[in-house]
Amino acid sequence: MSETIGPWGYVADRDEKSLALLVHVSAFFLPVIGPLVLYVLKRDQSRFVAYHSLQAVVFQLLTALISGATCGVGLLLLVMPLWMGLRAQKGEWAGYPLLESVGR
């Protein structure tokens, strides 16, 4: 499988992919705070991790605002971070639906 080349002609290394996976999975333990901390720590060192961190923060904030309205969102909160984390682990610059431009 070939690596996904990002918007800056950049391919993430193994450590960046692992951190990006951690960013998305942190939603289960420290929603919003986990990705925000990783963003602050890594924003100057890795655009890939910064991109995925901002994606996760915005997605978690938006879904938290909506989650009181419907149970379907609860399932979305469970599935989407795992799916995005796995895509990040593969080196993809994949954004959450409707949020792909956040962090670019």
XYZ file of N, CA and C in Angstrom:
312
model
N 0.844 -1.172 0.000
C 0.000 0.000 0.000
C 0.890 1.236 0.000
N 0.577 2.184 -0.877
C 1.396 3.389 -0.967
C 0.954 4.424 0.053
N 1.878 5.260 0.428
C 1.607 6.320 1.398
C 0.790 7.421 0.725
N -0.035 8.079 1.493
C -0.791 9.216 0.993
C 0.073 10.462 1.123
N 0.229 11.164 0.014
C 0.998 12.404 0.030
C 0.054 13.520 0.416
N 0.432 14.262 1.431
C -0.420 15.318 1.961
C -0.438 16.551 1.091
N -1.178 17.552 1.511
C -1.331 18.769 0.729
C -0.027 19.544 0.548
N 0.976 19.262 1.328
C 2.264 19.944 1.198
C 3.325 19.032 0.594
N 2.913 17.940 -0.049
C 3.859 17.004 -0.620
C 4.632 16.247 0.441
N 4.000 16.006 1.554
C 4.634 15.447 2.743
C 4.046 14.082 3.062
N 4.911 13.150 3.418
C 4.471 11.826 3.850
C 4.870 11.661 5.314
N 3.890 11.298 6.145
C 4.134 11.159 7.583
C 4.999 9.936 7.875
N 5.865 10.059 8.889
C 6.664 8.911 9.300
C 5.883 8.059 10.309
N 6.483 6.978 10.720
C 5.807 6.008 11.602
C 5.384 6.621 12.944
N 6.252 7.421 13.538
C 5.931 8.050 14.819
C 4.763 9.032 14.688
N 4.758 9.790 13.604
C 3.665 10.734 13.391
C 2.336 10.003 13.200
N 2.373 8.907 12.488
C 1.157 8.114 12.282
C 0.646 7.569 13.609
N 1.554 7.115 14.453
C 1.153 6.589 15.763
C 0.556 7.682 16.639
N 1.174 8.863 16.621
C 0.631 9.978 17.398
C -0.734 10.407 16.872
N -0.906 10.391 15.558
C -2.199 10.752 14.977
C -3.270 9.737 15.386
N -2.913 8.480 15.435
C -3.846 7.456 15.923
C -4.209 7.746 17.373
N -3.220 8.068 18.186
C -3.446 8.386 19.592
C -4.364 9.601 19.752
N -4.197 10.590 18.895
C -5.041 11.778 18.930
C -6.516 11.395 18.825
N -6.838 10.556 17.844
C -8.234 10.190 17.624
C -8.764 9.269 18.721
N -7.951 8.344 19.178
C -8.381 7.396 20.205
C -8.506 8.081 21.568
N -7.791 9.184 21.747
C -7.868 9.899 23.020
C -9.284 10.405 23.307
N -10.139 10.407 22.313
C -11.535 10.823 22.498
C -12.232 9.968 23.546
N -11.789 8.748 23.720
C -12.409 7.850 24.687
C -11.978 8.149 26.123
N -10.837 8.786 26.289
C -10.290 9.011 27.621
C -10.283 10.493 28.016
N -9.874 11.341 27.095
C -9.795 12.785 27.353
C -10.360 13.552 26.156
N -11.667 13.501 25.963
C -12.241 14.199 24.808
C -11.861 15.674 24.802
N -11.547 16.167 23.661
C -11.124 17.543 23.394
C -9.763 17.844 24.027
N -9.591 17.553 25.290
C -8.341 17.882 25.988
C -7.154 17.097 25.422
N -7.333 15.792 25.210
C -6.243 14.963 24.680
C -5.712 15.471 23.348
N -6.590 15.636 22.338
C -6.103 16.144 21.058
C -5.557 17.570 21.141
N -6.145 18.378 22.016
C -5.683 19.753 22.160
C -4.273 19.803 22.743
N -4.003 18.966 23.738
C -2.665 18.899 24.333
C -1.648 18.430 23.282
N -2.003 17.384 22.531
C -1.081 16.901 21.498
C -0.867 17.941 20.407
N -1.893 18.712 20.100
C -1.743 19.787 19.121
C -0.715 20.812 19.619
N -0.879 21.250 20.858
C 0.027 22.265 21.416
C 1.463 21.739 21.463
N 1.626 20.469 21.833
C 2.969 19.887 21.951
C 3.636 19.627 20.608
N 2.859 19.293 19.589
C 3.456 18.840 18.326
C 3.224 19.750 17.129
N 2.494 20.849 17.289
C 2.122 21.675 16.134
C 3.316 22.216 15.355
N 4.417 22.496 16.034
C 5.599 23.016 15.349
C 6.504 21.911 14.815
N 6.270 20.676 15.254
C 7.128 19.564 14.854
C 6.517 18.703 13.755
N 5.188 18.669 13.691
C 4.548 17.788 12.727
C 3.223 18.365 12.252
N 3.181 18.724 10.977
C 1.922 19.208 10.401
C 0.887 18.100 10.370
N 1.339 16.870 10.200
C 0.431 15.717 10.143
C -0.294 15.549 11.473
N 0.438 15.572 12.564
C -0.163 15.431 13.892
C -1.025 16.658 14.207
N -0.561 17.840 13.842
C -1.350 19.054 14.071
C -2.669 18.987 13.305
N -2.617 18.543 12.068
C -3.829 18.419 11.249
C -4.835 17.474 11.905
N -4.381 16.289 12.283
C -5.280 15.309 12.890
C -5.767 15.776 14.274
N -4.937 16.492 15.000
C -5.348 17.020 16.299
C -6.481 18.024 16.156
N -6.331 18.952 15.218
C -7.388 19.937 14.998
C -8.668 19.280 14.497
N -8.519 18.287 13.626
C -9.690 17.550 13.152
C -10.436 16.944 14.338
N -9.698 16.303 15.228
C -10.310 15.622 16.372
C -10.962 16.622 17.329
N -10.296 17.735 17.605
C -10.847 18.731 18.524
C -12.171 19.277 17.997
N -12.185 19.695 16.737
C -13.399 20.281 16.172
C -14.516 19.242 16.109
N -14.192 18.025 15.685
C -15.210 16.979 15.620
C -15.790 16.689 16.999
N -14.943 16.570 17.996
C -15.414 16.253 19.346
C -16.241 17.386 19.932
N -15.858 18.618 19.668
C -16.656 19.747 20.154
C -18.031 19.782 19.486
N -18.044 19.598 18.171
C -19.321 19.626 17.459
C -20.230 18.481 17.882
N -19.686 17.296 17.991
C -20.528 16.158 18.366
C -20.972 16.250 19.820
N -20.161 16.855 20.664
C -20.577 17.042 22.058
C -21.769 17.999 22.135
N -21.780 18.998 21.275
C -22.896 19.940 21.250
C -24.181 19.272 20.762
N -24.022 18.356 19.846
C -25.184 17.701 19.236
C -25.617 16.452 20.008
N -24.716 15.856 20.752
C -24.958 14.532 21.340
C -26.167 14.451 22.260
N -26.546 15.535 22.874
C -27.713 15.498 23.736
C -29.005 15.298 22.964
N -28.999 15.536 21.672
C -30.205 15.492 20.858
C -30.575 14.094 20.367
N -29.593 13.248 20.156
C -29.905 11.954 19.548
C -28.919 10.869 19.966
N -29.395 9.662 20.053
C -28.538 8.525 20.411
C -27.627 8.122 19.253
N -28.065 8.401 18.034
C -27.256 8.066 16.859
C -25.905 8.747 16.887
N -25.863 9.922 17.449
C -24.605 10.649 17.552
C -23.664 9.920 18.500
N -24.224 9.297 19.528
C -23.390 8.517 20.446
C -22.638 7.426 19.724
N -23.313 6.757 18.793
C -22.648 5.734 17.990
C -21.587 6.372 17.096
N -21.907 7.519 16.549
C -20.955 8.238 15.717
C -19.704 8.601 16.518
N -19.895 9.002 17.770
C -18.767 9.332 18.640
C -17.885 8.127 18.910
N -18.457 6.964 18.847
C -17.715 5.738 19.085
C -16.974 5.261 17.842
N -17.627 5.324 16.707
C -17.083 4.758 15.472
C -16.110 5.700 14.760
N -16.464 6.969 14.636
C -15.650 7.898 13.852
C -14.213 8.061 14.364
N -13.984 8.241 15.668
C -12.588 8.371 16.105
C -11.748 7.130 15.801
N -12.343 5.953 15.918
C -11.600 4.730 15.576
C -11.281 4.692 14.096
N -12.274 4.994 13.280
C -12.086 4.977 11.829
C -11.033 5.991 11.406
N -11.111 7.220 11.948
C -10.148 8.251 11.590
C -8.756 7.913 12.127
N -8.703 7.321 13.305
C -7.411 6.913 13.857
C -6.732 5.868 12.994
N -7.494 4.912 12.511
C -6.931 3.877 11.626
C -6.465 4.474 10.308
N -7.203 5.425 9.795
C -6.787 6.086 8.555
C -5.510 6.899 8.784
N -5.413 7.550 9.943
C -4.202 8.305 10.277
C -3.009 7.369 10.411
N -3.233 6.206 11.007
C -2.157 5.219 11.168
C -1.624 4.755 9.814
N -2.465 4.788 8.791
C -2.052 4.408 7.431
C -1.316 5.537 6.718
N -1.289 6.724 7.355
C -0.599 7.849 6.737
C -1.509 8.733 5.906
N -2.807 8.550 5.998
C -3.748 9.334 5.206
C -3.990 10.702 5.843
N -4.188 11.684 5.002
C -4.565 13.029 5.438
C -6.081 13.142 5.357
N -6.752 12.193 5.909
C -8.207 12.140 5.842
C -8.814 12.982 6.952
N -9.764 13.796 6.591
C -10.464 14.609 7.569
C -11.850 14.058 7.828
N -12.402 14.441 8.949
C -13.777 14.064 9.232
C -14.671 14.666 8.154
N -15.762 14.002 7.816
C -16.676 14.578 6.828
C -17.091 15.994 7.238
N -17.103 16.891 6.311
C -17.447 18.304 6.474
C -16.380 19.120 7.199
N -15.305 18.491 7.675
C -14.248 19.224 8.387
C -12.887 19.099 7.725
N -12.839 18.605 6.503
C -11.552 18.297 5.882
C -10.627 19.495 5.735
N -11.170 20.692 5.675
C -10.306 21.856 5.501
C -9.765 22.408 6.824
N -10.273 21.919 7.964
C -9.803 22.391 9.270
C -8.367 21.922 9.486
N -7.473 22.830 9.778
C -6.096 22.481 10.069
C -5.174 22.556 8.876
N -5.714 22.836 7.706
C -4.847 22.943 6.515
C -4.349 24.350 6.335
